[in-house]
């Protein structure tokens, strides 16, 4: 469906909403995905899928009803509208939820996220097969059980009763593989992915080498003595750890009374070396978007500045509840209720060189297991299985496996020993941080 047709469809739906003496915002999206999987030197999967959804958040007399449809025909859309209206009748009055973004006409104008793809499918198949063959060619690799190439194209439209019509489109590619390394009766496995906007950004050989370095390096690992260690999480691990506690930045969690930082705005919550931003644009970033889930413009936000909590992430409802301005952080999908989300999370660089961060003895963690089951986002307590390397002055001197790391995330943010001067990104290119050295993390080993 063209953008013009979709806008006309959304306008007709909003006219029907108005006839019910209600207001609404509507999100529609269309997605196309293509994926390949390699297994034992052959393609195990060749899949092309497409989907579409349209969802409505209808507000009538202060009550919210949410409904969605996967069909765009008139009967299905009328049924969706009726479902939302019926749901609103049974909802509690929520004075904070209103349609508030008026006459927004934003389109994500960023050529890098929606580049035309002219790569022949044969090259994509070759990449999928190389993911497996390149891995199996490396020393001691006896298996590469997960090998996939994937790409996706999506378009999203957002409209509301106050004249807002916004549009977003993007294209992305990625690949993923794994290595099972065996030697002297021991096994080690590691997996990793690459993501980008163009096929030529993917490099199966580099990916295979990165995975093999970790899997083979950890193979002879043993538990270290229990105690307290200085720790550096690699960027993927730090992103995963932070993801378990990201709700501390949520205005919605604060509105619900369960955010431990709900009364901390303007107060220190971390070391003075820690600065954290939500940035709309990062070169090569995967979370670039001109508008949020309500159609408000996204903008760079300083969340933590020199250890002080500057703001929470707000949509219009949480902002109204706390009497502050919405900051373009609304999140909503066709099926979901109104929430909040950052764009790219970017930790600020610090005053130390990477050599200084890596000086002396420390534990480098490259794998964490059982994250969400081992984390309490409200209290901040965590306990995870972990693997990595005992290091000295930036050199890995001993592989480490079979340990448990435990602590309190909110206290950990105040126990920074050093912050590096160079940014690194995680595989998903939505999280950026320098090397950060944390002090005194409890390790249970032998």
Coordinates of C-alpha atoms in Angstrom, one line a residue:
X1 CA 0.0 0.0 0.0
X2 CA 1.3 3.4 -0.9
X3 CA 1.9 6.2 1.7
X4 CA -1.0 8.2 0.1
X5 CA -3.4 5.2 0.4
X6 CA -2.3 4.5 4.0
X7 CA -2.8 8.2 5.0
X8 CA -6.3 8.1 3.4
X9 CA -7.1 4.9 5.2
X10 CA -6.0 6.4 8.5
X11 CA -7.9 9.6 7.9
X12 CA -11.1 7.6 7.3
X13 CA -10.6 5.7 10.5
X14 CA -10.1 8.9 12.4
X15 CA -13.3 10.4 11.0
X16 CA -15.1 7.3 12.4
X17 CA -13.4 7.9 15.8
X18 CA -14.6 11.5 15.8
X19 CA -18.2 10.3 15.0
X20 CA -18.0 8.3 18.3
X21 CA -17.1 11.5 20.2
X22 CA -13.7 9.9 20.9
X23 CA -10.1 10.6 20.0
X24 CA -7.3 8.2 19.0
X25 CA -3.9 7.6 17.7
X26 CA -3.3 4.9 15.1
X27 CA -0.2 3.1 14.1
X28 CA 0.2 1.0 11.0
X29 CA 3.2 -0.9 9.9
X30 CA 4.2 -3.2 7.0
X31 CA 7.2 -5.4 7.2
X32 CA 9.0 -7.7 4.7
X33 CA 11.7 -10.1 5.9
X34 CA 14.1 -12.5 4.1
X35 CA 16.2 -15.1 5.9
X36 CA 18.6 -17.9 5.1
X37 CA 20.0 -20.6 7.3
X38 CA 23.0 -22.9 6.5
X39 CA 23.3 -26.4 7.8
X40 CA 25.9 -29.0 6.8
X41 CA 27.0 -27.1 3.7
X42 CA 23.5 -26.6 2.4
X43 CA 20.6 -24.2 2.8
X44 CA 18.4 -25.4 5.6
X45 CA 16.0 -22.5 5.3
X46 CA 15.0 -20.0 2.6
X47 CA 12.2 -17.9 3.9
X48 CA 10.4 -14.8 2.6
X49 CA 7.7 -13.3 4.8
X50 CA 5.6 -10.2 4.9
X51 CA 3.2 -8.8 7.5
X52 CA 1.0 -5.9 8.2
X53 CA -0.7 -4.6 11.4
X54 CA -2.7 -1.6 12.3
X55 CA -3.5 -0.7 15.9
X56 CA -5.5 1.9 17.7
X57 CA -5.4 3.6 21.0
X58 CA -8.9 5.1 21.5
X59 CA -9.7 7.4 24.3
X60 CA -13.3 8.2 25.3
X61 CA -14.3 10.0 28.4
X62 CA -10.9 9.4 29.9
X63 CA -10.9 5.7 29.3
X64 CA -8.5 3.9 27.0
X65 CA -9.2 1.0 24.7
X66 CA -6.6 -0.7 22.6
X67 CA -7.2 -3.0 19.6
X68 CA -5.4 -4.1 16.4
X69 CA -6.0 -5.9 13.1
X70 CA -3.8 -7.7 10.6
X71 CA -6.3 -7.0 7.9
X72 CA -6.9 -3.6 6.3
X73 CA -10.3 -4.3 4.8
X74 CA -13.3 -2.2 5.8
X75 CA -15.0 -5.0 7.8
X76 CA -11.8 -5.8 9.8
X77 CA -11.1 -2.2 10.6
X78 CA -14.7 -1.5 11.7
X79 CA -14.4 -4.5 14.0
X80 CA -11.1 -3.2 15.4
X81 CA -12.7 0.1 16.1
X82 CA -15.6 -1.5 17.8
X83 CA -13.2 -3.7 19.9
X84 CA -11.3 -0.6 21.0
X85 CA -14.5 1.2 21.9
X86 CA -15.8 -1.8 23.9
X87 CA -12.5 -2.1 25.7
X88 CA -12.6 1.5 26.7
X89 CA -16.0 1.1 28.4
X90 CA -14.4 -1.4 30.9
X91 CA -11.2 0.5 31.5
X92 CA -10.5 2.7 34.5
X93 CA -10.5 6.5 34.0
X94 CA -7.0 7.6 33.3
X95 CA -6.8 11.4 33.2
X96 CA -3.1 11.3 32.2
X97 CA -3.7 9.7 28.8
X98 CA -4.8 12.2 26.1
X99 CA -4.0 12.7 22.5
X100 CA -1.6 15.7 22.7
X101 CA 0.7 15.8 19.7
X102 CA -1.0 18.1 17.2
X103 CA -0.3 18.6 13.5
X104 CA 3.0 16.7 13.5
X105 CA 4.1 15.9 10.0
X106 CA 7.5 14.2 10.5
X107 CA 9.2 11.8 8.2
X108 CA 12.5 10.2 9.1
X109 CA 14.8 11.9 6.6
X110 CA 17.9 9.8 6.9
X111 CA 19.2 8.2 3.7
X112 CA 21.6 5.9 5.5
X113 CA 18.8 3.8 7.2
X114 CA 16.9 3.1 4.0
X115 CA 19.4 2.4 1.3
X116 CA 18.4 0.5 -1.8
X117 CA 19.6 -3.1 -1.9
X118 CA 20.7 -4.4 -5.3
X119 CA 22.7 -7.4 -4.0
X120 CA 22.0 -10.6 -6.0
X121 CA 20.4 -13.3 -3.9
X122 CA 23.2 -15.6 -4.9
X123 CA 25.6 -13.5 -2.9
X124 CA 23.4 -13.7 0.2
X125 CA 23.2 -17.4 -0.1
X126 CA 27.0 -17.6 -0.4
X127 CA 27.4 -15.5 2.7
X128 CA 25.1 -17.8 4.7
X129 CA 27.1 -20.9 3.5
X130 CA 30.4 -19.1 4.3
X131 CA 29.2 -18.4 7.9
X132 CA 29.3 -22.2 8.5
X133 CA 32.3 -23.1 6.3
X134 CA 34.5 -20.3 7.5
X135 CA 33.8 -21.3 11.1
X136 CA 34.4 -25.0 10.6
X137 CA 37.8 -24.2 9.0
X138 CA 39.1 -22.7 12.2
X139 CA 41.2 -24.8 14.7
X140 CA 39.3 -27.2 17.0
X141 CA 35.9 -26.2 15.7
X142 CA 33.7 -29.3 15.6
X143 CA 30.4 -27.6 15.0
X144 CA 28.7 -24.4 13.9
X145 CA 25.0 -25.1 14.7
X146 CA 23.5 -21.7 14.1
X147 CA 24.3 -19.9 10.8
X148 CA 21.8 -17.3 9.4
X149 CA 21.5 -14.3 7.2
X150 CA 18.6 -12.0 7.5
X151 CA 17.3 -8.7 6.2
X152 CA 14.2 -6.7 6.8
X153 CA 12.4 -3.7 5.3
X154 CA 9.7 -1.9 7.3
X155 CA 7.4 1.1 6.9
X156 CA 5.4 2.7 9.7
X157 CA 2.7 5.3 9.7
X158 CA 1.3 7.2 12.7
X159 CA -1.7 9.4 12.8
X160 CA -4.0 11.0 15.4
X161 CA -7.1 13.0 15.9
X162 CA -5.2 16.2 16.2
X163 CA -3.9 16.2 12.6
X164 CA -0.7 14.3 13.1
X165 CA 0.6 12.2 10.1
X166 CA 4.1 10.8 10.5
X167 CA 6.0 8.2 8.4
X168 CA 9.2 6.1 8.9
X169 CA 10.9 3.6 6.7
X170 CA 14.1 1.6 7.1
X171 CA 16.1 -1.4 5.8
X172 CA 18.5 -3.5 7.7
X173 CA 20.7 -6.6 7.3
X174 CA 22.4 -9.0 9.6
X175 CA 24.1 -12.3 10.1
X176 CA 24.7 -14.7 13.0
X177 CA 26.9 -17.7 13.6
X178 CA 28.3 -19.8 16.4
X179 CA 31.3 -22.1 17.2
X180 CA 31.5 -25.3 19.2
X181 CA 35.2 -25.8 20.1
X182 CA 36.4 -29.1 21.5
X183 CA 39.9 -30.1 22.6
X184 CA 41.2 -32.7 25.2
X185 CA 37.7 -33.6 26.2
X186 CA 36.5 -30.1 26.9
X187 CA 33.9 -28.0 25.1
X188 CA 33.3 -24.3 24.7
X189 CA 30.6 -22.5 22.7
X190 CA 30.1 -18.9 21.7
X191 CA 27.9 -17.1 19.2
X192 CA 27.6 -13.5 17.9
X193 CA 26.0 -11.4 15.2
X194 CA 26.6 -8.5 12.9
X195 CA 24.1 -5.8 11.9
X196 CA 24.1 -3.1 9.4
X197 CA 22.2 -1.2 6.7
X198 CA 24.1 -2.6 3.7
X199 CA 25.1 -6.1 2.6
X200 CA 28.7 -5.1 2.1
X201 CA 28.9 -4.2 5.8
X202 CA 28.7 -7.9 6.7
X203 CA 32.0 -9.8 7.0
X204 CA 31.7 -13.5 7.7
X205 CA 35.4 -14.1 8.1
X206 CA 35.9 -11.4 10.7
X207 CA 32.8 -12.5 12.6
X208 CA 34.0 -16.1 12.6
X209 CA 37.4 -15.1 13.9
X210 CA 35.9 -13.0 16.7
X211 CA 33.7 -15.8 17.8
X212 CA 36.5 -18.4 17.6
X213 CA 38.8 -16.2 19.6
X214 CA 36.3 -16.1 22.5
X215 CA 35.3 -19.8 22.3
X216 CA 38.8 -21.1 22.0
X217 CA 40.2 -18.7 24.5
X218 CA 37.6 -19.8 27.2
X219 CA 38.1 -23.5 26.5
X220 CA 40.7 -24.3 29.2
X221 CA 39.0 -21.9 31.7
X222 CA 38.6 -22.6 35.3
X223 CA 36.9 -20.8 38.2
X224 CA 39.0 -18.2 40.0
X225 CA 39.1 -18.0 43.8
X226 CA 36.1 -16.4 45.4
X227 CA 36.5 -12.8 46.4
X228 CA 36.0 -9.2 45.2
X229 CA 37.4 -8.2 41.8
X230 CA 37.7 -5.1 39.7
X231 CA 35.7 -5.9 36.6
X232 CA 35.4 -4.7 33.0
X233 CA 32.4 -5.9 31.1
X234 CA 32.8 -6.1 27.3
X235 CA 30.4 -3.8 25.5
X236 CA 27.8 -6.6 24.7
X237 CA 27.8 -7.7 28.3
X238 CA 27.5 -4.2 29.6
X239 CA 24.6 -3.6 27.3
X240 CA 22.9 -6.8 28.5
X241 CA 23.5 -5.9 32.1
X242 CA 22.2 -2.3 31.7
X243 CA 19.2 -3.7 29.8
X244 CA 18.1 -5.6 32.9
X245 CA 17.9 -2.3 34.9
X246 CA 16.9 0.2 32.2
X247 CA 13.5 0.7 33.8
X248 CA 15.3 3.0 36.3
X249 CA 15.1 5.5 33.5
X250 CA 11.4 4.9 32.9
X251 CA 8.8 7.6 33.6
X252 CA 6.2 4.9 33.3
X253 CA 7.7 2.8 36.0
X254 CA 8.0 6.0 38.1
X255 CA 4.3 6.7 37.5
X256 CA 3.5 3.1 38.7
X257 CA 5.6 3.7 41.8
X258 CA 8.1 1.0 41.2
X259 CA 11.0 2.9 39.8
X260 CA 13.8 3.1 42.4
X261 CA 14.9 6.4 40.9
X262 CA 11.4 8.0 40.8
X263 CA 12.4 10.6 43.4
X264 CA 16.0 11.0 42.3
X265 CA 15.8 13.6 39.5
X266 CA 18.4 16.3 40.4
X267 CA 20.3 14.0 42.7
X268 CA 23.4 11.9 42.3
X269 CA 22.8 8.3 41.3
X270 CA 26.2 7.3 40.0
X271 CA 29.9 8.2 40.0
X272 CA 30.7 11.7 38.8
X273 CA 32.6 10.1 35.9
X274 CA 29.3 8.6 34.5
X275 CA 27.3 10.5 31.9
X276 CA 24.5 8.9 29.9
X277 CA 22.6 10.3 26.9
X278 CA 19.8 9.1 24.7
X279 CA 20.9 10.2 21.2
X280 CA 18.7 10.3 18.1
X281 CA 21.5 9.8 15.6
X282 CA 24.7 7.8 15.9
X283 CA 26.7 7.0 12.7
X284 CA 25.6 3.5 11.7
X285 CA 23.1 3.3 14.6
X286 CA 20.1 1.0 14.4
X287 CA 17.7 3.2 16.4
X288 CA 17.4 6.3 14.2
X289 CA 13.9 7.7 14.0
X290 CA 12.5 11.2 13.7
X291 CA 9.5 10.8 15.9
X292 CA 8.4 8.8 18.9
X293 CA 5.4 6.6 19.5
X294 CA 3.0 9.5 19.7
X295 CA 4.4 11.5 16.8
X296 CA 6.5 13.9 18.9
X297 CA 9.9 14.8 17.5
X298 CA 12.7 12.8 19.1
X299 CA 15.7 14.7 20.5
X300 CA 18.9 14.1 22.3
X301 CA 18.4 13.8 26.0
X302 CA 20.9 14.1 28.8
X303 CA 19.7 11.4 31.2
X304 CA 22.7 11.3 33.7
X305 CA 25.2 14.1 33.8
X306 CA 28.4 13.7 35.9
X307 CA 26.5 11.2 38.0
X308 CA 23.4 13.3 38.6
X309 CA 20.0 12.0 37.3
X310 CA 18.8 14.8 35.0
X311 CA 15.5 13.4 33.7
X312 CA 13.5 10.2 33.2
X313 CA 12.1 9.1 29.8
X314 CA 8.6 10.5 29.4
X315 CA 5.7 10.1 27.1
X316 CA 2.7 12.6 27.2
X317 CA 0.9 10.5 29.9
X318 CA 3.9 10.2 32.3
X319 CA 4.8 13.8 31.7
X320 CA 1.3 15.0 32.5
X321 CA 1.3 12.9 35.7
X322 CA 4.5 14.5 37.0
X323 CA 3.8 18.0 35.7
X324 CA 6.8 18.0 33.4
X325 CA 7.3 18.3 29.6
X326 CA 7.2 15.2 27.5
X327 CA 10.7 14.5 26.0
X328 CA 9.9 12.5 22.8
X329 CA 10.4 9.1 24.4
X330 CA 7.0 7.6 23.8
X331 CA 7.0 4.0 22.6
X332 CA 4.0 2.1 21.2
X333 CA 3.5 -0.6 18.7
X334 CA 0.3 -1.6 16.9
X335 CA -0.6 -4.1 19.6
X336 CA 0.9 -2.4 22.7
X337 CA 0.0 0.2 25.3
X338 CA 1.8 3.5 25.6
X339 CA 5.3 3.1 27.1
X340 CA 8.7 4.8 26.9
X341 CA 12.0 4.0 25.3
X342 CA 15.3 5.7 24.6
X343 CA 16.9 5.9 21.2
X344 CA 20.7 5.1 21.3
X345 CA 22.0 4.8 24.8
X346 CA 25.4 6.5 24.9
X347 CA 27.7 6.6 27.9
X348 CA 30.1 9.5 27.9
X349 CA 33.8 9.1 27.5
X350 CA 35.9 9.6 30.6
X351 CA 39.2 11.1 31.7
X352 CA 41.3 7.9 31.4
X353 CA 43.1 6.3 28.5
X354 CA 42.3 2.7 27.8
X355 CA 45.7 1.8 29.0
X356 CA 44.9 3.4 32.4
X357 CA 41.5 1.6 32.5
X358 CA 43.3 -1.7 31.9
X359 CA 46.2 -1.2 34.3
X360 CA 46.9 -3.7 37.0
X361 CA 44.8 -6.8 37.7
X362 CA 41.1 -7.1 36.7
X363 CA 38.5 -9.5 35.5
X364 CA 37.2 -9.0 31.9
X365 CA 33.7 -10.6 31.5
X366 CA 32.7 -11.6 27.9
X367 CA 29.7 -13.8 28.6
X368 CA 26.8 -13.5 31.1
X369 CA 24.2 -16.3 31.7
X370 CA 20.8 -16.2 33.3
X371 CA 20.5 -12.4 33.1
X372 CA 16.8 -11.7 33.5
X373 CA 16.1 -14.6 35.9
X374 CA 19.0 -13.3 38.1
X375 CA 18.2 -9.6 38.2
X376 CA 15.7 -7.6 40.3
X377 CA 15.1 -4.3 38.5
X378 CA 13.5 -2.7 41.6
X379 CA 16.1 -3.6 44.2
X380 CA 19.0 -3.6 41.8
X381 CA 20.3 -7.0 43.1
X382 CA 21.8 -9.4 40.5
X383 CA 23.5 -12.7 40.4
X384 CA 24.7 -14.2 37.0
X385 CA 26.8 -17.0 35.7
X386 CA 29.8 -15.5 33.9
X387 CA 32.9 -16.3 31.8
X388 CA 35.8 -14.2 30.9
X389 CA 39.5 -13.6 31.4
X390 CA 41.7 -12.6 34.3
X391 CA 43.8 -9.8 32.9
X392 CA 46.9 -7.8 33.9
X393 CA 47.8 -4.5 32.2
X394 CA 45.5 -5.3 29.2
X395 CA 46.8 -8.8 28.6
X396 CA 44.6 -11.9 29.1
X397 CA 46.6 -14.2 31.5
X398 CA 44.0 -16.8 32.5
X399 CA 40.6 -17.9 31.0
X400 CA 37.8 -18.0 33.6
X401 CA 34.6 -20.2 33.6
X402 CA 32.2 -21.5 36.1
X403 CA 31.9 -18.4 38.3
X404 CA 29.0 -16.3 39.5
X405 CA 29.1 -12.5 39.8
X406 CA 26.8 -10.8 42.2
X407 CA 26.1 -7.3 43.4
X408 CA 23.7 -4.4 43.3
X409 CA 23.5 -2.5 40.0
X410 CA 22.6 0.8 41.5
X411 CA 25.6 0.7 43.9
X412 CA 27.8 -0.6 41.1
X413 CA 27.2 2.7 39.2
X414 CA 28.9 4.5 42.1
X415 CA 31.9 2.2 42.2
X416 CA 33.6 3.3 39.0
X417 CA 37.4 3.0 39.2
X418 CA 38.1 4.4 35.7
X419 CA 36.3 5.4 32.5
X420 CA 38.0 5.3 29.1
X421 CA 38.2 7.9 26.4
X422 CA 37.0 5.8 23.4
X423 CA 33.5 4.8 22.5
X424 CA 32.6 1.2 21.5
X425 CA 29.2 -0.1 20.4
X426 CA 27.5 -3.4 21.0
X427 CA 26.6 -5.8 18.1
X428 CA 23.1 -4.3 17.8
X429 CA 24.5 -0.7 17.4
X430 CA 22.0 0.7 19.9
X431 CA 24.4 0.9 22.9
X432 CA 27.6 2.8 23.1
X433 CA 30.1 3.0 25.9
X434 CA 33.8 3.4 26.7
X435 CA 35.7 0.8 28.7
X436 CA 34.4 1.2 32.3
X437 CA 36.1 -0.4 35.2
X438 CA 34.0 -1.3 38.2
X439 CA 35.4 -1.9 41.6
X440 CA 34.6 -4.6 44.2
X441 CA 32.3 -6.9 42.3
X442 CA 31.7 -10.1 44.3
X443 CA 32.7 -13.3 42.5
X444 CA 31.9 -16.8 43.7
X445 CA 34.3 -19.3 42.3
X446 CA 36.4 -22.0 44.0

